PDB file of C-alpha atoms in Angstrom:
ATOM      1  CA  UNK A 152      -7.140  13.529  -1.230  1.00  0.00           C
ATOM      2  CA  UNK A 153      -7.727  11.438  -4.371  1.00  0.00           C
ATOM      3  CA  UNK A 154      -5.513   8.516  -5.382  1.00  0.00           C
ATOM      4  CA  UNK A 155      -3.971   9.320  -8.778  1.00  0.00           C
ATOM      5  CA  UNK A 156      -1.841   6.203  -9.310  1.00  0.00           C
ATOM      6  CA  UNK A 157      -1.427   2.844  -7.616  1.00  0.00           C
ATOM      7  CA  UNK A 158       1.301   0.342  -8.492  1.00  0.00           C
ATOM      8  CA  UNK A 159       2.663  -2.804  -6.843  1.00  0.00           C
ATOM      9  CA  UNK A 160       6.454  -2.617  -6.453  1.00  0.00           C
ATOM     10  CA  UNK A 161       6.662  -6.233  -5.287  1.00  0.00           C
ATOM     11  CA  UNK A 162       4.304  -8.824  -3.837  1.00  0.00           C
ATOM     12  CA  UNK A 163       3.303  -6.767  -0.778  1.00  0.00           C
ATOM     13  CA  UNK A 164       4.414  -3.163  -1.328  1.00  0.00           C
ATOM     14  CA  UNK A 165       2.326  -0.567  -3.180  1.00  0.00           C
ATOM     15  CA  UNK A 166       3.357   2.866  -4.462  1.00  0.00           C
ATOM     16  CA  UNK A 167       0.534   5.419  -4.192  1.00  0.00           C
ATOM     17  CA  UNK A 168       0.562   8.780  -5.950  1.00  0.00           C
ATOM     18  CA  UNK A 169      -1.916  11.034  -4.205  1.00  0.00           C
ATOM     19  CA  UNK A 170      -3.352  14.456  -4.998  1.00  0.00           C
ATOM     20  CA  UNK A 171      -1.472  17.177  -3.114  1.00  0.00           C
ATOM     21  CA  UNK A 172      -3.455  19.859  -1.283  1.00  0.00           C
ATOM     22  CA  UNK A 173      -2.975  23.398  -2.573  1.00  0.00           C
ATOM     23  CA  UNK A 174      -0.069  25.070  -0.816  1.00  0.00           C
ATOM     24  CA  UNK A 175       1.015  21.841   0.883  1.00  0.00           C
ATOM     25  CA  UNK A 176       4.722  22.043   1.815  1.00  0.00           C
ATOM     26  CA  UNK A 177       6.894  19.311   3.284  1.00  0.00           C
ATOM     27  CA  UNK A 178      10.561  18.462   3.799  1.00  0.00           C
ATOM     28  CA  UNK A 179      12.503  15.237   3.136  1.00  0.00           C
ATOM     29  CA  UNK A 180      12.146  12.894   6.115  1.00  0.00           C
ATOM     30  CA  UNK A 181       8.704  14.144   7.121  1.00  0.00           C
ATOM     31  CA  UNK A 182       5.684  11.886   7.585  1.00  0.00           C
ATOM     32  CA  UNK A 183       1.895  12.151   7.758  1.00  0.00           C
ATOM     33  CA  UNK A 184      -0.892  10.380   9.591  1.00  0.00           C
ATOM     34  CA  UNK A 185      -3.291   8.661   7.207  1.00  0.00           C
ATOM     35  CA  UNK A 186      -6.742   7.101   7.369  1.00  0.00           C
ATOM     36  CA  UNK A 187      -9.450   5.916   4.960  1.00  0.00           C
ATOM     37  CA  UNK A 188     -13.203   6.436   5.045  1.00  0.00           C
ATOM     38  CA  UNK A 189     -14.407   2.847   4.693  1.00  0.00           C
ATOM     39  CA  UNK A 190     -16.658   0.764   6.947  1.00  0.00           C
ATOM     40  CA  UNK A 191     -14.584  -1.182   9.442  1.00  0.00           C
ATOM     41  CA  UNK A 192     -11.619   1.214   9.332  1.00  0.00           C
ATOM     42  CA  UNK A 193     -13.081   4.145  11.274  1.00  0.00           C
ATOM     43  CA  UNK A 194     -10.483   3.914  14.062  1.00  0.00           C
ATOM     44  CA  UNK A 195      -7.522   2.925  11.884  1.00  0.00           C
ATOM     45  CA  UNK A 196      -4.839   5.574  11.489  1.00  0.00           C
ATOM     46  CA  UNK A 197      -1.096   5.156  10.931  1.00  0.00           C
ATOM     47  CA  UNK A 198       2.004   7.182   9.989  1.00  0.00           C
ATOM     48  CA  UNK A 199       3.623   7.003   6.544  1.00  0.00           C
ATOM     49  CA  UNK A 200       6.667   8.791   5.158  1.00  0.00           C
ATOM     50  CA  UNK A 201       6.244  11.108   2.185  1.00  0.00           C
ATOM     51  CA  UNK A 202       8.707   9.829  -0.416  1.00  0.00           C
ATOM     52  CA  UNK A 203       8.233  12.614  -2.969  1.00  0.00           C
ATOM     53  CA  UNK A 204       9.831  16.056  -2.832  1.00  0.00           C
ATOM     54  CA  UNK A 205       7.869  19.206  -2.047  1.00  0.00           C
ATOM     55  CA  UNK A 206       8.554  20.393  -5.603  1.00  0.00           C
ATOM     56  CA  UNK A 207       6.770  17.340  -7.064  1.00  0.00           C
ATOM     57  CA  UNK A 208       3.165  17.881  -8.245  1.00  0.00           C
ATOM     58  CA  UNK A 209       1.833  14.980  -6.153  1.00  0.00           C
ATOM     59  CA  UNK A 210       2.436  13.143  -2.875  1.00  0.00           C
ATOM     60  CA  UNK A 211       4.068   9.728  -3.091  1.00  0.00           C
ATOM     61  CA  UNK A 212       3.633   7.034  -0.421  1.00  0.00           C
ATOM     62  CA  UNK A 213       5.285   3.590  -0.334  1.00  0.00           C
ATOM     63  CA  UNK A 214       3.123   1.213   1.700  1.00  0.00           C
ATOM     64  CA  UNK A 215       3.777  -2.337   2.873  1.00  0.00           C
ATOM     65  CA  UNK A 216       0.480  -4.253   2.929  1.00  0.00           C
ATOM     66  CA  UNK A 217      -0.547  -6.252   5.986  1.00  0.00           C
ATOM     67  CA  UNK A 218      -2.809  -9.035   4.727  1.00  0.00           C
ATOM     68  CA  UNK A 219      -5.021  -9.010   7.833  1.00  0.00           C
ATOM     69  CA  UNK A 220      -8.409  -7.876   6.540  1.00  0.00           C
ATOM     70  CA  UNK A 221      -8.977  -5.369   9.343  1.00  0.00           C
ATOM     71  CA  UNK A 222      -5.595  -3.660   8.942  1.00  0.00           C
ATOM     72  CA  UNK A 223      -5.402  -0.137   7.552  1.00  0.00           C
ATOM     73  CA  UNK A 224      -2.937  -1.111   4.832  1.00  0.00           C
ATOM     74  CA  UNK A 225      -5.144  -3.978   3.645  1.00  0.00           C
ATOM     75  CA  UNK A 226      -7.982  -1.471   3.355  1.00  0.00           C
ATOM     76  CA  UNK A 227      -5.680   0.802   1.342  1.00  0.00           C
ATOM     77  CA  UNK A 228      -4.821  -2.071  -0.999  1.00  0.00           C
ATOM     78  CA  UNK A 229      -8.502  -2.413  -1.933  1.00  0.00           C
ATOM     79  CA  UNK A 230      -8.889   1.257  -2.901  1.00  0.00           C
ATOM     80  CA  UNK A 231      -9.183   2.190  -6.566  1.00  0.00           C
ATOM     81  CA  UNK A 232      -7.902   5.153  -8.566  1.00  0.00           C
ATOM     82  CA  UNK A 233     -10.070   8.162  -7.738  1.00  0.00           C
ATOM     83  CA  UNK A 234     -10.948   7.021  -4.221  1.00  0.00           C
ATOM     84  CA  UNK A 235      -9.673   9.115  -1.329  1.00  0.00           C
ATOM     85  CA  UNK A 236      -7.235   9.048   1.546  1.00  0.00           C
ATOM     86  CA  UNK A 237      -7.413  11.351   4.542  1.00  0.00           C
ATOM     87  CA  UNK A 238      -4.077  12.917   5.520  1.00  0.00           C
ATOM     88  CA  UNK A 239      -2.725  15.287   8.158  1.00  0.00           C
ATOM     89  CA  UNK A 240      -0.191  18.074   7.928  1.00  0.00           C
ATOM     90  CA  UNK A 241       3.400  16.748   7.700  1.00  0.00           C
ATOM     91  CA  UNK A 242       5.518  16.345  10.813  1.00  0.00           C
ATOM     92  CA  UNK A 243       9.193  15.608  11.423  1.00  0.00           C
ATOM     93  CA  UNK A 244      10.163  11.956  11.453  1.00  0.00           C
ATOM     94  CA  UNK A 245      13.812  12.291  10.373  1.00  0.00           C
ATOM     95  CA  UNK A 246      15.960  15.394   9.999  1.00  0.00           C
ATOM     96  CA  UNK A 247      18.904  15.255   7.635  1.00  0.00           C
ATOM     97  CA  UNK A 248      21.870  16.605   9.606  1.00  0.00           C
ATOM     98  CA  UNK A 249      24.716  15.820   7.262  1.00  0.00           C
ATOM     99  CA  UNK A 250      26.818  12.987   5.899  1.00  0.00           C
ATOM    100  CA  UNK A 251      26.498   9.573   7.445  1.00  0.00           C
ATOM    101  CA  UNK A 252      25.155   6.054   7.301  1.00  0.00           C
ATOM    102  CA  UNK A 253      21.575   5.082   6.446  1.00  0.00           C
ATOM    103  CA  UNK A 254      20.567   1.740   7.975  1.00  0.00           C
ATOM    104  CA  UNK A 255      17.231   0.370   6.786  1.00  0.00           C
ATOM    105  CA  UNK A 256      15.181  -2.807   6.904  1.00  0.00           C
ATOM    106  CA  UNK A 257      12.509  -3.454   4.248  1.00  0.00           C
ATOM    107  CA  UNK A 258      10.198  -0.494   3.788  1.00  0.00           C
ATOM    108  CA  UNK A 259      12.357   1.312   6.351  1.00  0.00           C
ATOM    109  CA  UNK A 260      14.101   2.680   3.268  1.00  0.00           C
ATOM    110  CA  UNK A 261      11.201   5.089   2.668  1.00  0.00           C
ATOM    111  CA  UNK A 262      12.278   8.054   4.884  1.00  0.00           C
ATOM    112  CA  UNK A 263      15.667   8.052   3.190  1.00  0.00           C
ATOM    113  CA  UNK A 264      14.398   8.105  -0.396  1.00  0.00           C
ATOM    114  CA  UNK A 265      13.453  11.821  -0.488  1.00  0.00           C
ATOM    115  CA  UNK A 266      16.651  12.723   1.373  1.00  0.00           C
ATOM    116  CA  UNK A 267      18.698  10.949  -1.284  1.00  0.00           C
ATOM    117  CA  UNK A 268      16.599  12.508  -4.063  1.00  0.00           C
ATOM    118  CA  UNK A 269      17.229  16.001  -2.717  1.00  0.00           C
ATOM    119  CA  UNK A 270      20.945  15.377  -2.271  1.00  0.00           C
ATOM    120  CA  UNK A 271      21.172  14.012  -5.810  1.00  0.00           C
ATOM    121  CA  UNK A 272      19.349  17.083  -7.157  1.00  0.00           C
ATOM    122  CA  UNK A 273      21.860  19.324  -5.371  1.00  0.00           C
ATOM    123  CA  UNK A 274      24.746  17.426  -6.924  1.00  0.00           C
ATOM    124  CA  UNK A 275      26.089  16.149  -3.611  1.00  0.00           C
ATOM    125  CA  UNK A 276      28.860  13.556  -3.873  1.00  0.00           C
ATOM    126  CA  UNK A 277      26.786  10.727  -2.408  1.00  0.00           C
ATOM    127  CA  UNK A 278      29.314   8.053  -3.284  1.00  0.00           C
ATOM    128  CA  UNK A 279      31.887   9.509  -0.885  1.00  0.00           C
ATOM    129  CA  UNK A 280      29.678  11.053   1.766  1.00  0.00           C
ATOM    130  CA  UNK A 281      27.001   8.418   2.469  1.00  0.00           C
ATOM    131  CA  UNK A 282      26.649   4.683   3.000  1.00  0.00           C
ATOM    132  CA  UNK A 283      23.442   2.641   2.880  1.00  0.00           C
ATOM    133  CA  UNK A 284      23.166  -0.669   4.743  1.00  0.00           C
ATOM    134  CA  UNK A 285      19.891  -2.144   3.495  1.00  0.00           C
ATOM    135  CA  UNK A 286      18.528  -5.362   4.995  1.00  0.00           C
ATOM    136  CA  UNK A 287      15.854  -7.519   3.345  1.00  0.00           C
ATOM    137  CA  UNK A 288      14.816 -11.157   3.272  1.00  0.00           C
ATOM    138  CA  UNK A 289      15.456 -11.776  -0.447  1.00  0.00           C
ATOM    139  CA  UNK A 290      16.606  -9.777  -3.478  1.00  0.00           C
ATOM    140  CA  UNK A 291      12.958  -9.618  -4.638  1.00  0.00           C
ATOM    141  CA  UNK A 292      12.087  -7.668  -1.474  1.00  0.00           C
ATOM    142  CA  UNK A 293      14.580  -4.894  -2.222  1.00  0.00           C
ATOM    143  CA  UNK A 294      12.884  -1.644  -3.220  1.00  0.00           C
ATOM    144  CA  UNK A 295      14.423   0.565  -5.932  1.00  0.00           C
ATOM    145  CA  UNK A 296      17.444  -1.711  -6.356  1.00  0.00           C
ATOM    146  CA  UNK A 297      18.681  -0.120  -9.586  1.00  0.00           C
ATOM    147  CA  UNK A 298      18.142   3.478  -8.478  1.00  0.00           C
ATOM    148  CA  UNK A 299      19.933   3.002  -5.165  1.00  0.00           C
ATOM    149  CA  UNK A 300      22.897   1.348  -6.884  1.00  0.00           C
ATOM    150  CA  UNK A 301      23.054   4.136  -9.450  1.00  0.00           C
ATOM    151  CA  UNK A 302      23.074   6.866  -6.813  1.00  0.00           C
ATOM    152  CA  UNK A 303      25.282   5.260  -4.153  1.00  0.00           C
ATOM    153  CA  UNK A 304      27.399   2.842  -6.164  1.00  0.00           C
ATOM    154  CA  UNK A 305      29.567   0.634  -3.959  1.00  0.00           C
ATOM    155  CA  UNK A 306      28.268   2.437  -0.888  1.00  0.00           C
ATOM    156  CA  UNK A 307      24.896   0.723  -1.374  1.00  0.00           C
ATOM    157  CA  UNK A 308      25.341  -2.511   0.587  1.00  0.00           C
ATOM    158  CA  UNK A 309      22.598  -5.147   0.589  1.00  0.00           C
ATOM    159  CA  UNK A 310      22.213  -7.693   3.376  1.00  0.00           C
ATOM    160  CA  UNK A 311      19.829 -10.609   2.744  1.00  0.00           C
ATOM    161  CA  UNK A 312      18.633 -12.883   5.548  1.00  0.00           C
ATOM    162  CA  UNK A 313      16.700 -15.563   3.625  1.00  0.00           C
ATOM    163  CA  UNK A 314      18.621 -16.059   0.372  1.00  0.00           C
ATOM    164  CA  UNK A 315      22.068 -15.633  -1.146  1.00  0.00           C
ATOM    165  CA  UNK A 316      22.660 -13.344  -4.087  1.00  0.00           C
ATOM    166  CA  UNK A 317      25.717 -11.946  -5.909  1.00  0.00           C
ATOM    167  CA  UNK A 318      26.930  -8.572  -4.623  1.00  0.00           C
ATOM    168  CA  UNK A 319      25.101  -8.943  -1.299  1.00  0.00           C
ATOM    169  CA  UNK A 320      25.949 -10.110   2.210  1.00  0.00           C
ATOM    170  CA  UNK A 321      24.127 -13.145   3.589  1.00  0.00           C
ATOM    171  CA  UNK A 322      22.719 -12.778   7.109  1.00  0.00           C
ATOM    172  CA  UNK A 323      21.472  -9.867   9.185  1.00  0.00           C
ATOM    173  CA  UNK A 324      22.949  -6.476   9.942  1.00  0.00           C
ATOM    174  CA  UNK A 325      25.156  -7.128  12.965  1.00  0.00           C
ATOM    175  CA  UNK A 326      28.180  -5.825  14.829  1.00  0.00           C
ATOM    176  CA  UNK A 327      30.677  -7.268  12.339  1.00  0.00           C
ATOM    177  CA  UNK A 328      28.915  -5.655   9.353  1.00  0.00           C
ATOM    178  CA  UNK A 329      28.689  -2.322  11.176  1.00  0.00           C
ATOM    179  CA  UNK A 330      32.395  -2.341  12.115  1.00  0.00           C
ATOM    180  CA  UNK A 331      33.435  -3.269   8.577  1.00  0.00           C
ATOM    181  CA  UNK A 332      31.425  -0.519   6.874  1.00  0.00           C
ATOM    182  CA  UNK A 333      31.657   2.356   9.360  1.00  0.00           C
ATOM    183  CA  UNK A 334      34.842   4.358   8.940  1.00  0.00           C
ATOM    184  CA  UNK A 335      33.925   7.317  11.129  1.00  0.00           C
ATOM    185  CA  UNK A 336      32.080   7.225  14.460  1.00  0.00           C
ATOM    186  CA  UNK A 337      31.523  11.000  14.408  1.00  0.00           C
ATOM    187  CA  UNK A 338      28.977  11.147  11.589  1.00  0.00           C
ATOM    188  CA  UNK A 339      25.198  10.815  11.451  1.00  0.00           C
ATOM    189  CA  UNK A 340      23.426   7.456  11.689  1.00  0.00           C
ATOM    190  CA  UNK A 341      19.858   7.244  10.370  1.00  0.00           C
ATOM    191  CA  UNK A 342      18.053   4.001  11.272  1.00  0.00           C
ATOM    192  CA  UNK A 343      14.591   2.907  10.126  1.00  0.00           C
ATOM    193  CA  UNK A 344      12.761  -0.400  10.359  1.00  0.00           C
ATOM    194  CA  UNK A 345      10.709  -2.388  12.883  1.00  0.00           C
ATOM    195  CA  UNK A 346      10.961  -1.132  16.467  1.00  0.00           C
ATOM    196  CA  UNK A 347      13.145  -4.038  17.622  1.00  0.00           C
ATOM    197  CA  UNK A 348      15.484  -3.583  14.638  1.00  0.00           C
ATOM    198  CA  UNK A 349      15.974   0.100  15.423  1.00  0.00           C
ATOM    199  CA  UNK A 350      16.593  -0.646  19.086  1.00  0.00           C
ATOM    200  CA  UNK A 351      19.117  -3.431  18.386  1.00  0.00           C
ATOM    201  CA  UNK A 352      21.073  -1.431  15.795  1.00  0.00           C
ATOM    202  CA  UNK A 353      21.162   1.618  18.077  1.00  0.00           C
ATOM    203  CA  UNK A 354      22.579  -0.488  20.935  1.00  0.00           C
ATOM    204  CA  UNK A 355      25.206  -2.002  18.640  1.00  0.00           C
ATOM    205  CA  UNK A 356      26.279   1.420  17.367  1.00  0.00           C
ATOM    206  CA  UNK A 357      26.624   2.709  20.909  1.00  0.00           C
ATOM    207  CA  UNK A 358      28.599  -0.428  21.821  1.00  0.00           C
ATOM    208  CA  UNK A 359      31.186   0.331  19.112  1.00  0.00           C
ATOM    209  CA  UNK A 360      31.554   3.925  20.272  1.00  0.00           C
ATOM    210  CA  UNK A 361      28.924   6.015  18.472  1.00  0.00           C
ATOM    211  CA  UNK A 362      27.471   8.810  20.616  1.00  0.00           C
ATOM    212  CA  UNK A 363      23.706   8.706  21.056  1.00  0.00           C
ATOM    213  CA  UNK A 364      23.363  12.265  19.723  1.00  0.00           C
ATOM    214  CA  UNK A 365      24.473  11.044  16.289  1.00  0.00           C
ATOM    215  CA  UNK A 366      21.695   8.420  16.056  1.00  0.00           C
ATOM    216  CA  UNK A 367      18.198   9.014  14.643  1.00  0.00           C
ATOM    217  CA  UNK A 368      15.402   6.434  14.692  1.00  0.00           C
ATOM    218  CA  UNK A 369      11.713   6.486  13.830  1.00  0.00           C
ATOM    219  CA  UNK A 370      10.781   5.057  17.224  1.00  0.00           C
ATOM    220  CA  UNK A 371      12.203   7.053  20.093  1.00  0.00           C
ATOM    221  CA  UNK A 372      13.890   5.139  22.917  1.00  0.00           C
TER     222      UNK A 372
END
């Protein structure tokens, strides 16, 4: 499918708007496998979350660029408007099962964006029903800072590991932060980020009493 738009959101994250196949239907939290037809990338394929809604006229992908020249995302960064991406049918990555806590690191926010968009469109009371714990290195790394604050208000909590900033917590998401911001152990917990991050957060949630059936991650353990 053709690339319609391409925009850097920060120094290493690009937003792609891609032509949507006729009749293509997807749900919030679903992902696709993606590849590009360029020399040197014949065997490169990777999953990416669709961040647009099925009602949108295009597909939106938020991609963190790996600067290694032979990486798929580096190859994507060199593509121009009008060039093509190869995509699969969508498949379930996350299923929204009700109110809860979203816990994300970096571009791990992407599966939760369409879920929040759909809830906002339905008029759900996000401020009371959902909390976002969003970890990044610096404030400049945060994606959609203004939008997330607008939708979630005080329930949008930023944790920065490399710099201090007003209205954010300095450090990493840990047991103390989880205990302070989790009021109910019998709600849903949606976790997305690097494999080790997801594993560590899952273990910490279980340690404070959350049942495994309430936890969703991108990497299955």
